[in-house]
mmCIF file of C-alpha atoms in Angstrom:
data_model
loop_
_atom_site.group_PDB
_atom_site.id
_atom_site.type_symbol
_atom_site.label_atom_id
_atom_site.label_comp_id
_atom_site.label_asym_id
_atom_site.label_seq_id
_atom_site.Cartn_x
_atom_site.Cartn_y
_atom_site.Cartn_z
ATOM 1 C CA MET A 1 -5.990 19.311 -0.977
ATOM 2 C CA SER A 2 -7.406 16.084 0.006
ATOM 3 C CA LYS A 3 -9.232 14.954 3.069
ATOM 4 C CA ILE A 4 -8.696 11.412 4.298
ATOM 5 C CA LYS A 5 -12.242 10.260 5.109
ATOM 6 C CA MET A 6 -12.382 8.582 8.509
ATOM 7 C CA ASP A 7 -14.842 5.907 7.666
ATOM 8 C CA ILE A 8 -12.793 2.881 6.726
ATOM 9 C CA ILE A 9 -14.910 0.174 5.221
ATOM 10 C CA LYS A 10 -13.736 -3.521 5.858
ATOM 11 C CA CYS A 11 -15.236 -6.388 4.529
ATOM 12 C CA ASN A 12 -14.630 -10.151 3.507
ATOM 13 C CA TRP A 13 -13.542 -10.416 -0.222
ATOM 14 C CA ASN A 14 -16.680 -12.389 -1.023
ATOM 15 C CA GLU A 15 -18.996 -9.539 0.432
ATOM 16 C CA ILE A 16 -17.893 -6.671 -1.879
ATOM 17 C CA GLU A 17 -21.255 -6.166 -3.905
ATOM 18 C CA LYS A 18 -22.799 -5.453 -0.423
ATOM 19 C CA TYR A 19 -20.696 -2.010 -0.453
ATOM 20 C CA GLN A 20 -21.475 -1.086 -3.855
ATOM 21 C CA SER A 21 -22.988 1.945 -3.141
ATOM 22 C CA GLN A 22 -20.522 3.277 -0.658
ATOM 23 C CA LEU A 23 -17.503 2.598 -3.098
ATOM 24 C CA THR A 24 -18.825 3.558 -6.400
ATOM 25 C CA LYS A 25 -17.190 6.577 -7.684
ATOM 26 C CA GLU A 26 -15.308 6.838 -4.477
ATOM 27 C CA SER A 27 -11.329 7.401 -4.818
ATOM 28 C CA GLY A 28 -8.956 6.180 -2.132
ATOM 29 C CA LEU A 29 -6.808 3.237 -1.179
ATOM 30 C CA TYR A 30 -7.713 -0.399 -0.627
ATOM 31 C CA PHE A 31 -5.702 -2.866 1.348
ATOM 32 C CA TRP A 32 -5.724 -6.673 1.118
ATOM 33 C CA TYR A 33 -5.082 -8.732 4.382
ATOM 34 C CA ARG A 34 -6.001 -12.306 5.708
ATOM 35 C CA SER A 35 -8.701 -12.456 8.476
ATOM 36 C CA HIS A 36 -6.679 -14.934 10.299
ATOM 37 C CA ASN A 37 -3.585 -12.292 10.497
ATOM 38 C CA PRO A 38 -4.876 -8.728 9.952
ATOM 39 C CA LYS A 39 -1.242 -7.347 10.824
ATOM 40 C CA GLU A 40 0.305 -8.924 7.687
ATOM 41 C CA LEU A 41 -0.765 -6.287 5.104
ATOM 42 C CA LEU A 42 -0.585 -8.308 1.708
ATOM 43 C CA TYR A 43 -1.354 -5.265 -0.676
ATOM 44 C CA VAL A 44 -2.168 -1.835 -1.029
ATOM 45 C CA GLY A 45 -3.672 -0.256 -4.009
ATOM 46 C CA GLU A 46 -5.511 2.986 -4.941
ATOM 47 C CA ALA A 47 -8.186 3.718 -7.297
ATOM 48 C CA THR A 48 -10.369 6.643 -8.612
ATOM 49 C CA ASP A 49 -13.363 4.239 -8.511
ATOM 50 C CA LEU A 50 -12.947 1.746 -5.753
ATOM 51 C CA TYR A 51 -15.797 -0.450 -6.705
ATOM 52 C CA ARG A 52 -15.049 -0.767 -10.070
ATOM 53 C CA ARG A 53 -11.714 -1.594 -9.146
ATOM 54 C CA MET A 54 -12.482 -4.300 -7.124
ATOM 55 C CA MET A 55 -14.694 -5.535 -10.035
ATOM 56 C CA GLN A 56 -11.463 -5.986 -11.936
ATOM 57 C CA TYR A 57 -10.250 -8.279 -9.544
ATOM 58 C CA GLN A 58 -13.760 -10.315 -9.127
ATOM 59 C CA LYS A 59 -13.546 -10.599 -13.161
ATOM 60 C CA ASP A 60 -10.669 -12.305 -12.524
ATOM 61 C CA LYS A 61 -8.777 -10.508 -15.424
ATOM 62 C CA ARG A 62 -5.276 -11.777 -15.952
ATOM 63 C CA GLU A 63 -3.959 -9.037 -18.198
ATOM 64 C CA GLY A 64 -3.841 -5.368 -16.928
ATOM 65 C CA TYR A 65 -3.107 -4.198 -13.322
ATOM 66 C CA ASN A 66 -4.296 -7.071 -11.033
ATOM 67 C CA ASN A 67 -1.679 -8.224 -8.826
ATOM 68 C CA PRO A 68 -0.934 -12.003 -9.652
ATOM 69 C CA ASN A 69 -0.628 -12.882 -6.037
ATOM 70 C CA ILE A 70 -3.900 -11.561 -5.045
ATOM 71 C CA LEU A 71 -5.480 -13.233 -7.998
ATOM 72 C CA GLU A 72 -3.836 -16.454 -6.675
ATOM 73 C CA LEU A 73 -5.324 -15.840 -3.146
ATOM 74 C CA ILE A 74 -8.619 -15.300 -4.477
ATOM 75 C CA GLU A 75 -8.665 -18.338 -6.096
ATOM 76 C CA SER A 76 -7.375 -20.418 -3.385
ATOM 77 C CA GLU A 77 -8.727 -19.012 -0.224
ATOM 78 C CA SER A 78 -11.153 -16.471 -0.910
ATOM 79 C CA ASP A 79 -13.164 -16.844 2.405
ATOM 80 C CA SER A 80 -10.057 -15.617 4.286
ATOM 81 C CA ILE A 81 -9.239 -12.399 2.355
ATOM 82 C CA MET A 82 -10.355 -9.448 3.571
ATOM 83 C CA VAL A 83 -10.213 -6.019 1.866
ATOM 84 C CA ALA A 84 -10.245 -2.550 3.769
ATOM 85 C CA PHE A 85 -11.117 0.720 2.076
ATOM 86 C CA GLN A 86 -9.959 4.520 2.854
ATOM 87 C CA PRO A 87 -11.717 6.755 0.803
ATOM 88 C CA ILE A 88 -9.957 10.040 0.320
ATOM 89 C CA ASP A 89 -11.954 13.014 -0.666
ATOM 90 C CA THR A 90 -10.599 14.252 -4.146
ATOM 91 C CA HIS A 91 -13.648 15.457 -5.923
ATOM 92 C CA VAL A 92 -12.254 19.118 -6.140
ATOM 93 C CA MET A 93 -9.372 17.924 -8.029
ATOM 94 C CA ASP A 94 -9.040 17.517 -11.693
ATOM 95 C CA LYS A 95 -8.463 13.992 -12.979
ATOM 96 C CA LYS A 96 -4.688 14.269 -13.370
ATOM 97 C CA GLU A 97 -4.326 15.806 -10.122
ATOM 98 C CA ARG A 98 -6.366 13.221 -8.465
ATOM 99 C CA LYS A 99 -4.257 10.550 -9.868
ATOM 100 C CA ARG A 100 -1.142 12.101 -9.022
ATOM 101 C CA HIS A 101 -2.316 12.623 -5.378
ATOM 102 C CA LEU A 102 -3.467 9.270 -4.850
ATOM 103 C CA LYS A 103 -0.166 7.691 -6.246
ATOM 104 C CA GLU A 104 1.630 9.573 -3.586
ATOM 105 C CA LYS A 105 -0.618 8.383 -0.837
ATOM 106 C CA GLU A 106 -0.130 5.032 -2.025
ATOM 107 C CA ALA A 107 3.652 5.232 -2.259
ATOM 108 C CA SER A 108 3.800 6.601 1.214
ATOM 109 C CA PHE A 109 1.738 4.122 2.643
ATOM 110 C CA ILE A 110 3.954 1.259 1.157
ATOM 111 C CA GLN A 111 7.188 2.855 2.217
ATOM 112 C CA ASP A 112 5.566 2.850 5.803
ATOM 113 C CA TRP A 113 4.044 -0.528 6.055
ATOM 114 C CA ILE A 114 5.830 -2.562 3.361
ATOM 115 C CA PRO A 115 3.085 -4.837 2.366
ATOM 116 C CA LEU A 116 4.079 -8.266 1.156
ATOM 117 C CA PHE A 117 2.862 -8.392 -2.459
ATOM 118 C CA ASN A 118 3.746 -4.746 -3.371
ATOM 119 C CA ILE A 119 7.123 -4.276 -5.396
ATOM 120 C CA GLU A 120 7.014 -0.628 -6.484
ATOM 121 C CA GLU A 121 8.073 1.844 -3.644
ATOM 122 C CA ASN A 122 8.501 -1.101 -1.369
ATOM 123 C CA PRO A 123 11.778 -1.057 0.932
ATOM 124 C CA ARG A 124 11.366 -4.432 1.161
ATOM 125 C CA TYR A 125 12.530 -4.838 -1.932
ATOM 126 C CA GLN A 126 13.973 -1.732 -3.421
ATOM 127 C CA ASN A 127 16.758 0.243 -2.335
ATOM 128 C CA HIS A 128 15.510 3.401 -3.769
ATOM 129 C CA SER A 129 12.606 3.230 -1.621
ATOM 130 C CA ILE A 130 14.936 2.836 1.328
ATOM 131 C CA GLN A 131 16.761 5.999 0.381
ATOM 132 C CA LYS A 132 13.347 8.139 -0.036
ATOM 133 C CA VAL A 133 12.591 7.017 3.533
ATOM 134 C CA ILE A 134 16.140 8.172 4.751
ATOM 135 C CA GLY A 135 15.760 11.242 2.885
ATOM 136 C CA GLN A 136 12.348 12.025 4.382
ATOM 137 C CA VAL A 137 13.658 11.202 7.964
ATOM 138 C CA VAL A 138 16.575 13.432 7.547
ATOM 139 C CA LEU A 139 14.455 16.202 6.417
ATOM 140 C CA LYS A 140 12.067 15.794 9.323
ATOM 141 C CA ALA A 141 14.907 15.396 11.826
ATOM 142 C CA ASN A 142 16.527 18.676 10.471
ATOM 143 C CA ARG A 143 19.923 17.504 11.750
ATOM 144 C CA GLU A 144 22.844 15.147 10.777
ATOM 145 C CA VAL A 145 21.603 11.538 11.398
ATOM 146 C CA THR A 146 24.589 8.914 11.950
ATOM 147 C CA PHE A 147 24.628 5.634 9.927
ATOM 148 C CA ILE A 148 23.952 3.664 12.769
ATOM 149 C CA GLU A 149 21.154 5.788 14.380
ATOM 150 C CA MET A 150 19.265 5.325 10.949
ATOM 151 C CA ARG A 151 19.923 1.902 10.426
ATOM 152 C CA GLU A 152 18.587 1.140 13.918
ATOM 153 C CA TYR A 153 15.646 3.462 13.374
ATOM 154 C CA LEU A 154 14.684 1.978 9.879
ATOM 155 C CA PHE A 155 14.933 -1.755 11.488
ATOM 156 C CA ARG A 156 12.743 -0.952 14.054
ATOM 157 C CA LYS A 157 10.207 1.035 11.843
ATOM 158 C CA TRP A 158 9.767 -2.023 9.439
ATOM 159 C CA ARG A 159 9.657 -4.356 12.266
ATOM 160 C CA GLY A 160 12.762 -6.643 11.102
ATOM 161 C CA LYS A 161 10.967 -6.946 8.002
ATOM 162 C CA VAL A 162 14.025 -5.283 5.986
ATOM 163 C CA SER A 163 17.087 -6.924 6.735
ATOM 164 C CA TYR A 164 20.218 -5.038 8.186
ATOM 165 C CA LYS A 165 22.036 -6.078 5.309
ATOM 166 C CA ARG A 166 19.535 -4.180 2.694
ATOM 167 C CA LEU A 167 19.512 -1.366 5.097
ATOM 168 C CA ASP A 168 23.337 -1.202 5.150
ATOM 169 C CA GLU A 169 23.202 -1.587 1.047
ATOM 170 C CA ALA A 170 20.723 1.208 0.991
ATOM 171 C CA LEU A 171 22.701 3.674 3.342
ATOM 172 C CA ALA A 172 26.201 3.005 1.738
ATOM 173 C CA ASN A 173 24.784 3.699 -2.064
ATOM 174 C CA LYS A 174 25.751 7.270 -2.800
ATOM 175 C CA GLN A 175 23.188 7.759 -5.457
#
């Protein structure tokens, strides 16, 4: 079992190096957003070493796993880009278990907060993600949930960022 540490670290992208000692060898999630609009989450990722992961972005490696939208933002408006880190204590887990756990946390966060630049697991872009959330809601409710009830709940949950049309498609799909 992992434990989310409560000490969330927030900093401007240009100040990452100041946090090297706090982020090196720390597992967890990282969140990109603009300083002038902190409510619009741009991207969420997971890493077994948060500092090393940020250095991959800083070195501007075009190949690999760097999100191209984030790379573009770094180039065009790095002064207004913020990164927040949520360390998660996974030290008692083996490497495979740690990676799986972090991926689950990342997917759950994406399904809840629908960041703009995440594609995988994002209800904004993928019907199967909406359907996963529907399954979780029904399981938690432990009762039958009507089409209309689910549709309205999800529309409110995602603050209108997932259209009724997409919700209807996901709800109508029998897969």
